Amino acid sequence: MDSRTVALIRTTFKAVAAEEGGPAKLASSFYAILFTDYPAVRDFFPAAMDSQRDRLVKAISYALDRLEEPNKLLPFLAQLGRDHRKYGVQAAHYTAVATSLKSAMRIFAGTEMWTDEVDRAWDEGLKIIGDTMIGAAEQESAPPVWSGTVVERREVLRNLAVVRLQLNQPMQYAAGQYISVQIPARPRMWRYLSPAVPANTNGEIEFHIRGVLGGWVSPAIVGHTNIGDQWLLGSPLGGLGVPRNVKRKMLMVGCGTGIAPLRAQLMAMAQRRVNPRVHLFVGGHHPCDLYDLEILSQLATANKWLTITPVTESDENPWWYLDSGEPEHTWPGLEARMTGQIGKVVASYGSWSDRDVQIVGSPSMVQTTKFRLMAAGTQTKNIRHDPLF
């Protein structure tokens, strides 16, 4: 795709998105056209569409920002194509989505902006996206979906649970990737979770889930998961990970359950003979949010290449946390806990110019930490995080 084609696609999308309420209106219009013209497609989507509409616009924006970086965009699209097999989608469904999206864009762009050249540009861009996803799905030999039985549920905090499952067959994923899951209480509401352990031949997997206030799925997982529940899991996604034989040192920054994919990577690295130095900052609002320090302590004690610094924004636990009143536990192998906003604390160490950086947490935490590191001198090309949607 040439630069003019890319510019035409981006310009029309940004013009629509810049209007007041533009992203929400575009998403609503797209789904209205899709479900009217292709009613059978409605069965692939959840009954409640609020989060789905928001996710659509963010996904489009993410893809458009990488149209000139095929080495990044095409692997991402291929992963999505393999993951979408869980819905049972066929090539005709991609055509329906592309046609409906272009119709919605044309409506909001207006006849003055939507020229024949713009129309051809969108056709070319949507064809690349669709062909890449379809091709990856057709070439994939792994199952489109795995089933898993809940074998353990442990409530770590009032709004946070650790859930372990036994899969019906082993899944090959790279430590640091994430997986879409569907629980029996919320059919067709797939949510992304990151395994907290590396893949293993026994098909055992562990997730850390925090209940999001007002969310549809995470509160149901935290509050109502039972032993024996059957979950469905899609194909692995994401590009985080530390390849073997890498020599460049690492900086990892994780908040809350964002520690899960970072911990999985550290566990995988601990099985290797040689590793680069890694400094992990693990954060939370309160000391009790640092729920995984025991495992991290064991990793740091056994691996001298690993430095771990806990960070919390407050020195006090929330009123609902019923602790023993004893002094804060000091875990061997970990540095003393620091107080402050995690991005600010990490950036205070300097530019980290000799490190590759991974950031995992809420979208706001990832963006804030990334901006602080860039302001401190970290090069953008050295910072990695998963798509923020």
mmCIF file with all atom_site columns, C-alpha atoms in Angstrom, residues 84 120 143 205 242 271 283 286 319:
data_model
loop_
_atom_site.group_PDB
_atom_site.id
_atom_site.type_symbol
_atom_site.label_atom_id
_atom_site.label_alt_id
_atom_site.label_comp_id
_atom_site.label_asym_id
_atom_site.label_entity_id
_atom_site.label_seq_id
_atom_site.pdbx_PDB_ins_code
_atom_site.Cartn_x
_atom_site.Cartn_y
_atom_site.Cartn_z
_atom_site.occupancy
_atom_site.B_iso_or_equiv
_atom_site.pdbx_formal_charge
_atom_site.auth_seq_id
_atom_site.auth_comp_id
_atom_site.auth_asym_id
_atom_site.auth_atom_id
_atom_site.pdbx_PDB_model_num
ATOM 1 C CA . HIS A 1 84  ? -11.603 -15.302 15.303 1.00 0.00 ? 84  HIS A CA 1
ATOM 2 C CA . ARG A 1 120 ? -10.607 2.823   -3.701 1.00 0.00 ? 120 ARG A CA 1
ATOM 3 C CA . PRO A 1 143 ? -7.874  -26.036 17.389 1.00 0.00 ? 143 PRO A CA 1
ATOM 4 C CA . ILE A 1 205 ? -3.081  -22.604 33.091 1.00 0.00 ? 205 ILE A CA 1
ATOM 5 C CA . VAL A 1 242 ? 11.828  -12.277 25.810 1.00 0.00 ? 242 VAL A CA 1
ATOM 6 C CA . GLN A 1 271 ? 14.294  -22.289 33.102 1.00 0.00 ? 271 GLN A CA 1
ATOM 7 C CA . GLY A 1 283 ? 2.919   -1.570  41.457 1.00 0.00 ? 283 GLY A CA 1
ATOM 8 C CA . HIS A 1 286 ? -2.147  -0.015  48.248 1.00 0.00 ? 286 HIS A CA 1
ATOM 9 C CA . TRP A 1 319 ? -10.551 0.315   55.001 1.00 0.00 ? 319 TRP A CA 1
#
